[in-house]
Amino acid sequence: MARRGHDLVLVARDEKRLSDLAAKLSAQYGVTVDVLKADLTLRDDVRAVEKRLREDATIELLVNNAGIGPKGPLLADDLDYLETMIELNVVAVNRLAIAAAQTFSARGKGAIINIASVVALVPERFNGTYNASKAFVLNLTQSIHTEVSGKGVKVQAVLPGLTRTEIFDRAGGSIDRLDPSMVMDVTDLVDAALAGFDQGELVTIPSLPDAADWATFSNARLALSPNLSHDRPAARYGIERAEAV
Ligand SMILES: NC(=O)c1ccc[n+]([C@@H]2O[C@H](COP(=O)([O-])OP(=O)(O)OC[C@H]3O[C@@H](n4cnc5c(N)ncnc54)[C@H](OP(=O)(O)O)[C@@H]3O)[C@@H](O)[C@H]2O)c1
């Protein structure tokens, strides 16, 4: 984003790391970079970020990126940790994405990029709470898109596969234990995500070789739509229609 000439507001918990990055980006790209320290698992901190988003008219783009991964399968995971994950991956994303959608659509301009994950599409694999948190992000993004389309607001969900970042180390694992042919470099991931954004994609799956596969999947889902709500159960359940009283 800095390379593209955007001034930035960097949000995370580690203020020193944020300040060092801000100084580096300003020096390298000549942009203004502010730091806003916030723990997005804390509701007051999320509200402070929301306030900045609503009140600072220079903000035109929100990237909802912060997220944590699981420590293992559900049966071995700690419920308090999973609830913290929901606060960060779901509650904060929901609040900031909707606040941005409201603010940007009122201004008639803006963009929202939400970082989901390919596990949103494969709940049979990986940790259920994490998968569900990312399915939430995908679903929310698609829904926001429907509401803001025609209001000058661009929306994108990015679905990375395994990506070489700190996320696995932070959750007590290691990316080096994974099949390297499945792990993307983070620079490639971000470049592909931004290329998808430039192409106007609502959903970007950087690893997926053929975009037509996503279209087929989406069309199959939408084809269910006319049959998802009827006034009587399907015949296979053998339910007699209740008589009106
Ligand atoms: N890496 C993958 O394989 C992969 C795959 C699919 C999707 N994703 C998604 O990609 C996004 C980025 O993850 P990553 O892989 O880059 O992980 P990462 O290297 O661990 O980075 C996580 C970022 O989120 C910030 N963060 C963590 N907890 C926070 C909190 N409570 N409040 C505010 N900021 C917080 C961290 O900064 P501080 O620690 O300073 O707060 C850091 O900047 C996440 O949403 C993740 O679910 C990752």
CSV table of C-alpha atoms and ligand atoms in Angstrom, one decimal:
chain,number,residue,atom,x,y,z
A,1,MET,CA,0.0,0.0,0.0
A,2,ALA,CA,2.8,2.4,0.8
A,3,ARG,CA,4.5,1.5,-2.5
A,4,ARG,CA,1.2,2.5,-4.2
A,5,GLY,CA,1.5,5.9,-2.5
A,6,HIS,CA,-1.2,5.5,0.2
A,7,ASP,CA,-0.7,7.2,3.5
A,8,LEU,CA,-1.3,4.6,6.2
A,9,VAL,CA,-2.6,4.1,9.7
A,10,LEU,CA,-1.0,0.9,11.0
A,11,VAL,CA,-3.0,-1.0,13.7
A,12,ALA,CA,-1.7,-3.8,16.0
A,13,ARG,CA,-0.6,-4.3,19.6
A,14,ASP,CA,3.2,-4.1,19.3
A,15,GLU,CA,3.8,-0.3,19.3
A,16,LYS,CA,7.6,-0.5,18.9
A,17,ARG,CA,7.3,-2.8,15.9
A,18,LEU,CA,4.6,-0.6,14.4
A,19,SER,CA,6.7,2.6,14.8
A,20,ASP,CA,9.8,1.0,13.3
A,21,LEU,CA,7.7,-0.1,10.3
A,22,ALA,CA,6.1,3.3,10.0
A,23,ALA,CA,9.6,5.0,10.0
A,24,LYS,CA,10.8,2.5,7.3
A,25,LEU,CA,7.8,3.0,5.1
A,26,SER,CA,7.8,6.8,5.3
A,27,ALA,CA,11.5,6.9,4.5
A,28,GLN,CA,11.2,4.4,1.6
A,29,TYR,CA,8.0,5.6,0.0
A,30,GLY,CA,7.6,9.2,1.1
A,31,VAL,CA,4.1,8.5,2.6
A,32,THR,CA,2.7,9.6,6.0
A,33,VAL,CA,2.3,6.6,8.3
A,34,ASP,CA,0.5,6.9,11.6
A,35,VAL,CA,0.5,4.2,14.3
A,36,LEU,CA,-2.6,3.3,16.3
A,37,LYS,CA,-1.9,0.8,19.0
A,38,ALA,CA,-4.9,-1.5,19.6
A,39,ASP,CA,-5.6,-4.9,20.9
A,40,LEU,CA,-8.5,-5.9,18.7
A,41,THR,CA,-9.7,-8.6,21.1
A,42,LEU,CA,-10.7,-5.7,23.5
A,43,ARG,CA,-14.0,-4.0,22.6
A,44,ASP,CA,-12.8,-0.5,23.8
A,45,ASP,CA,-9.8,-0.7,21.5
A,46,VAL,CA,-11.9,-1.8,18.5
A,47,ARG,CA,-14.2,1.1,19.2
A,48,ALA,CA,-11.2,3.5,19.2
A,49,VAL,CA,-10.2,2.2,15.7
A,50,GLU,CA,-13.8,2.5,14.6
A,51,LYS,CA,-13.9,6.1,15.8
A,52,ARG,CA,-10.8,6.9,13.7
A,53,LEU,CA,-12.3,5.2,10.7
A,54,ARG,CA,-15.5,7.1,11.0
A,55,GLU,CA,-14.0,10.5,11.8
A,56,ASP,CA,-11.0,10.7,9.6
A,57,ALA,CA,-12.2,11.6,6.1
A,58,THR,CA,-8.8,10.9,4.6
A,59,ILE,CA,-9.3,7.1,5.2
A,60,GLU,CA,-10.5,5.5,2.0
A,61,LEU,CA,-9.5,1.9,2.4
A,62,LEU,CA,-9.8,-0.6,5.3
A,63,VAL,CA,-7.7,-3.8,5.3
A,64,ASN,CA,-9.1,-6.2,7.9
A,65,ASN,CA,-6.0,-8.4,8.3
A,66,ALA,CA,-5.3,-9.1,12.0
A,67,GLY,CA,-6.1,-12.7,12.9
A,68,ILE,CA,-4.9,-15.6,14.9
A,69,GLY,CA,-4.7,-19.3,14.1
A,70,PRO,CA,-5.5,-22.4,16.1
A,71,LYS,CA,-3.2,-24.3,18.4
A,72,GLY,CA,-4.5,-27.7,17.2
A,73,PRO,CA,-7.7,-29.6,16.4
A,74,LEU,CA,-10.8,-28.6,18.3
A,75,LEU,CA,-10.7,-31.6,20.6
A,76,ALA,CA,-7.3,-30.5,21.9
A,77,ASP,CA,-7.8,-26.8,21.8
A,78,ASP,CA,-8.5,-24.4,24.7
A,79,LEU,CA,-12.0,-22.9,24.7
A,80,ASP,CA,-10.9,-19.6,26.2
A,81,TYR,CA,-8.3,-19.3,23.4
A,82,LEU,CA,-10.9,-20.1,20.8
A,83,GLU,CA,-13.2,-17.4,22.2
A,84,THR,CA,-10.3,-14.9,21.9
A,85,MET,CA,-9.9,-16.0,18.3
A,86,ILE,CA,-13.6,-15.2,17.7
A,87,GLU,CA,-13.2,-11.7,19.3
A,88,LEU,CA,-10.3,-11.0,16.8
A,89,ASN,CA,-11.2,-12.9,13.7
A,90,VAL,CA,-15.0,-12.3,13.9
A,91,VAL,CA,-16.2,-9.6,16.3
A,92,ALA,CA,-13.6,-7.0,15.4
A,93,VAL,CA,-13.7,-7.7,11.7
A,94,ASN,CA,-17.5,-7.4,11.8
A,95,ARG,CA,-17.5,-4.1,13.6
A,96,LEU,CA,-14.8,-2.5,11.5
A,97,ALA,CA,-16.0,-3.8,8.2
A,98,ILE,CA,-19.6,-2.6,8.8
A,99,ALA,CA,-18.4,0.7,10.2
A,100,ALA,CA,-16.3,1.2,7.0
A,101,ALA,CA,-19.2,0.1,4.8
A,102,GLN,CA,-21.5,2.7,6.5
A,103,THR,CA,-18.9,5.5,6.4
A,104,PHE,CA,-17.6,4.9,2.9
A,105,SER,CA,-21.1,4.4,1.3
A,106,ALA,CA,-22.2,7.7,2.9
A,107,ARG,CA,-19.1,9.4,1.3
A,108,GLY,CA,-19.7,7.6,-2.0
A,109,LYS,CA,-16.2,6.2,-2.1
A,110,GLY,CA,-13.9,3.7,-0.4
A,111,ALA,CA,-12.8,0.1,-0.3
A,112,ILE,CA,-12.7,-2.8,2.2
A,113,ILE,CA,-10.3,-5.7,1.9
A,114,ASN,CA,-11.1,-8.6,4.4
A,115,ILE,CA,-8.6,-11.4,4.8
A,116,ALA,CA,-10.4,-14.7,5.1
A,117,SER,CA,-8.8,-18.1,4.2
A,118,VAL,CA,-9.4,-21.0,1.9
A,119,VAL,CA,-10.4,-23.0,4.9
A,120,ALA,CA,-13.7,-21.1,4.7
A,121,LEU,CA,-14.4,-23.5,1.8
A,122,VAL,CA,-13.2,-26.7,3.5
A,123,PRO,CA,-14.6,-27.0,7.0
A,124,GLU,CA,-13.7,-30.8,6.9
A,125,ARG,CA,-10.0,-29.8,7.3
A,126,PHE,CA,-8.2,-27.8,10.0
A,127,ASN,CA,-9.7,-26.3,13.2
A,128,GLY,CA,-13.5,-25.8,13.2
A,129,THR,CA,-13.6,-22.5,15.1
A,130,TYR,CA,-10.9,-21.0,12.8
A,131,ASN,CA,-12.6,-22.3,9.7
A,132,ALA,CA,-15.9,-20.9,10.9
A,133,SER,CA,-14.3,-17.5,11.7
A,134,LYS,CA,-13.0,-17.4,8.1
A,135,ALA,CA,-16.4,-18.6,6.6
A,136,PHE,CA,-17.9,-15.7,8.6
A,137,VAL,CA,-15.5,-13.2,6.9
A,138,LEU,CA,-16.2,-14.6,3.5
A,139,ASN,CA,-20.0,-14.5,4.0
A,140,LEU,CA,-19.9,-11.1,5.5
A,141,THR,CA,-17.9,-9.7,2.6
A,142,GLN,CA,-20.3,-11.1,0.0
A,143,SER,CA,-23.2,-9.7,1.9
A,144,ILE,CA,-21.6,-6.2,2.4
A,145,HIS,CA,-20.9,-6.2,-1.4
A,146,THR,CA,-24.6,-6.7,-2.1
A,147,GLU,CA,-25.5,-3.8,0.1
A,148,VAL,CA,-22.8,-1.3,-1.1
A,149,SER,CA,-22.8,-2.1,-4.8
A,150,GLY,CA,-23.7,1.0,-6.7
A,151,LYS,CA,-22.5,3.2,-3.8
A,152,GLY,CA,-18.9,3.7,-4.9
A,153,VAL,CA,-17.5,1.1,-2.4
A,154,LYS,CA,-15.3,-1.7,-3.5
A,155,VAL,CA,-15.2,-4.9,-1.5
A,156,GLN,CA,-12.8,-7.9,-1.6
A,157,ALA,CA,-12.4,-11.1,0.4
A,158,VAL,CA,-8.9,-12.6,0.1
A,159,LEU,CA,-8.7,-16.4,0.7
A,160,PRO,CA,-5.0,-17.3,1.2
A,161,GLY,CA,-3.9,-20.9,1.5
A,162,LEU,CA,-0.9,-21.6,3.7
A,163,THR,CA,1.3,-18.6,3.7
A,164,ARG,CA,4.8,-18.1,5.2
A,165,THR,CA,4.1,-15.6,8.1
A,166,GLU,CA,4.5,-15.7,11.9
A,167,ILE,CA,1.0,-17.2,12.4
A,168,PHE,CA,2.1,-20.8,13.0
A,169,ASP,CA,4.9,-19.9,15.3
A,170,ARG,CA,2.6,-17.7,17.3
A,171,ALA,CA,0.2,-20.6,17.8
A,172,GLY,CA,3.0,-22.9,18.9
A,173,GLY,CA,3.6,-24.7,15.6
A,174,SER,CA,6.0,-24.2,12.7
A,175,ILE,CA,5.4,-23.6,9.0
A,176,ASP,CA,8.5,-25.7,8.3
A,177,ARG,CA,6.6,-28.8,9.2
A,178,LEU,CA,4.2,-28.2,6.3
A,179,ASP,CA,4.6,-29.4,2.7
A,180,PRO,CA,6.5,-26.5,1.1
A,181,SER,CA,4.7,-27.0,-2.2
A,182,MET,CA,1.6,-25.8,-0.4
A,183,VAL,CA,3.1,-22.7,1.3
A,184,MET,CA,3.2,-19.4,-0.5
A,185,ASP,CA,5.6,-16.6,0.1
A,186,VAL,CA,3.8,-13.7,1.8
A,187,THR,CA,5.0,-11.1,-0.8
A,188,ASP,CA,3.6,-13.2,-3.6
A,189,LEU,CA,0.3,-13.6,-1.7
A,190,VAL,CA,-0.1,-9.8,-1.1
A,191,ASP,CA,0.9,-9.0,-4.7
A,192,ALA,CA,-1.7,-11.5,-6.1
A,193,ALA,CA,-4.3,-10.2,-3.7
A,194,LEU,CA,-3.7,-6.6,-4.9
A,195,ALA,CA,-3.8,-7.7,-8.5
A,196,GLY,CA,-7.2,-9.4,-7.8
A,197,PHE,CA,-8.3,-6.1,-6.1
A,198,ASP,CA,-7.2,-4.2,-9.2
A,199,GLN,CA,-9.2,-6.6,-11.4
A,200,GLY,CA,-12.3,-5.9,-9.4
A,201,GLU,CA,-12.6,-9.4,-7.9
A,202,LEU,CA,-15.0,-9.8,-5.0
A,203,VAL,CA,-13.3,-13.0,-4.0
A,204,THR,CA,-9.6,-13.6,-4.6
A,205,ILE,CA,-8.0,-17.0,-4.2
A,206,PRO,CA,-4.4,-16.5,-5.0
A,207,SER,CA,-3.5,-20.2,-5.4
A,208,LEU,CA,-6.5,-21.2,-7.5
A,209,PRO,CA,-5.2,-21.8,-11.1
A,210,ASP,CA,-8.6,-21.5,-12.9
A,211,ALA,CA,-10.9,-18.7,-11.8
A,212,ALA,CA,-13.7,-20.6,-13.6
A,213,ASP,CA,-13.7,-23.2,-10.8
A,214,TRP,CA,-14.7,-20.5,-8.3
A,215,ALA,CA,-17.5,-19.4,-10.7
A,216,THR,CA,-18.8,-23.0,-11.0
A,217,PHE,CA,-18.8,-23.3,-7.2
A,218,SER,CA,-20.6,-20.0,-6.7
A,219,ASN,CA,-23.2,-20.8,-9.4
A,220,ALA,CA,-23.9,-24.2,-7.9
A,221,ARG,CA,-24.5,-22.5,-4.5
A,222,LEU,CA,-26.8,-19.9,-6.1
A,223,ALA,CA,-28.7,-22.5,-8.0
A,224,LEU,CA,-30.0,-23.8,-4.6
A,225,SER,CA,-31.5,-20.4,-3.9
A,226,PRO,CA,-35.0,-20.9,-5.3
A,227,ASN,CA,-35.5,-24.0,-3.2
A,228,LEU,CA,-34.1,-22.9,0.1
A,229,SER,CA,-37.4,-21.6,1.6
A,230,HIS,CA,-40.8,-23.1,0.9
A,231,ASP,CA,-44.0,-23.3,2.8
A,232,ARG,CA,-43.7,-27.1,3.3
A,233,PRO,CA,-41.0,-29.6,3.9
A,234,ALA,CA,-39.6,-31.6,1.0
A,235,ALA,CA,-41.5,-34.8,0.1
A,236,ARG,CA,-38.6,-37.1,1.2
A,237,TYR,CA,-39.4,-36.2,4.9
A,238,GLY,CA,-43.0,-37.6,4.5
A,239,ILE,CA,-44.5,-34.7,6.5
A,240,GLU,CA,-48.3,-34.2,6.0
A,241,ARG,CA,-49.1,-30.6,5.6
A,242,ALA,CA,-50.5,-29.1,8.9
A,243,GLU,CA,-54.1,-28.1,8.6
A,244,ALA,CA,-54.6,-24.3,9.1
A,245,VAL,CA,-56.4,-23.8,12.5
B,1,LIG,N1,-0.5,-17.4,7.2
B,1,LIG,C1,-1.4,-18.2,6.7
B,1,LIG,O1,-1.1,-19.4,6.3
B,1,LIG,C2,-2.8,-17.7,6.5
B,1,LIG,C3,-3.7,-18.4,5.7
B,1,LIG,C4,-5.0,-17.9,5.5
B,1,LIG,C5,-5.4,-16.8,6.1
B,1,LIG,N2,-4.5,-16.1,7.0
B,1,LIG,C6,-5.0,-14.9,7.6
B,1,LIG,O2,-4.1,-13.8,7.3
B,1,LIG,C7,-4.3,-12.8,8.3
B,1,LIG,C8,-2.9,-12.3,8.7
B,1,LIG,O3,-2.2,-13.4,9.4
B,1,LIG,P1,-0.7,-13.7,9.2
B,1,LIG,O4,-0.5,-15.0,8.7
B,1,LIG,O5,0.0,-12.5,8.6
B,1,LIG,O6,-0.3,-13.8,10.8
B,1,LIG,P2,0.8,-13.1,11.6
B,1,LIG,O7,2.1,-13.1,10.9
B,1,LIG,O8,0.8,-13.8,13.0
B,1,LIG,O9,0.4,-11.6,11.8
B,1,LIG,C9,-0.8,-11.3,12.5
B,1,LIG,C10,-0.9,-9.8,12.6
B,1,LIG,O10,-2.1,-9.5,13.3
B,1,LIG,C11,-1.8,-8.6,14.4
B,1,LIG,N3,-2.5,-9.0,15.6
B,1,LIG,C12,-2.6,-10.3,16.2
B,1,LIG,N4,-3.4,-10.2,17.3
B,1,LIG,C13,-3.9,-9.0,17.3
B,1,LIG,C14,-4.7,-8.3,18.3
B,1,LIG,N5,-5.2,-9.0,19.3
B,1,LIG,N6,-5.0,-7.0,18.1
B,1,LIG,C15,-4.5,-6.4,17.0
B,1,LIG,N7,-3.7,-6.9,16.1
B,1,LIG,C16,-3.3,-8.2,16.3
B,1,LIG,C17,-0.3,-8.9,14.7
B,1,LIG,O11,0.4,-7.8,15.3
B,1,LIG,P3,0.6,-7.7,16.9
B,1,LIG,O12,1.1,-9.0,17.4
B,1,LIG,O13,1.6,-6.6,17.1
B,1,LIG,O14,-0.7,-7.3,17.5
B,1,LIG,C18,0.2,-9.1,13.2
B,1,LIG,O15,0.4,-7.8,12.6
B,1,LIG,C19,-5.1,-13.4,9.4
B,1,LIG,O16,-6.4,-13.0,9.4
B,1,LIG,C20,-5.0,-14.9,9.1
B,1,LIG,O17,-6.1,-15.6,9.7
B,1,LIG,C21,-3.2,-16.5,7.2
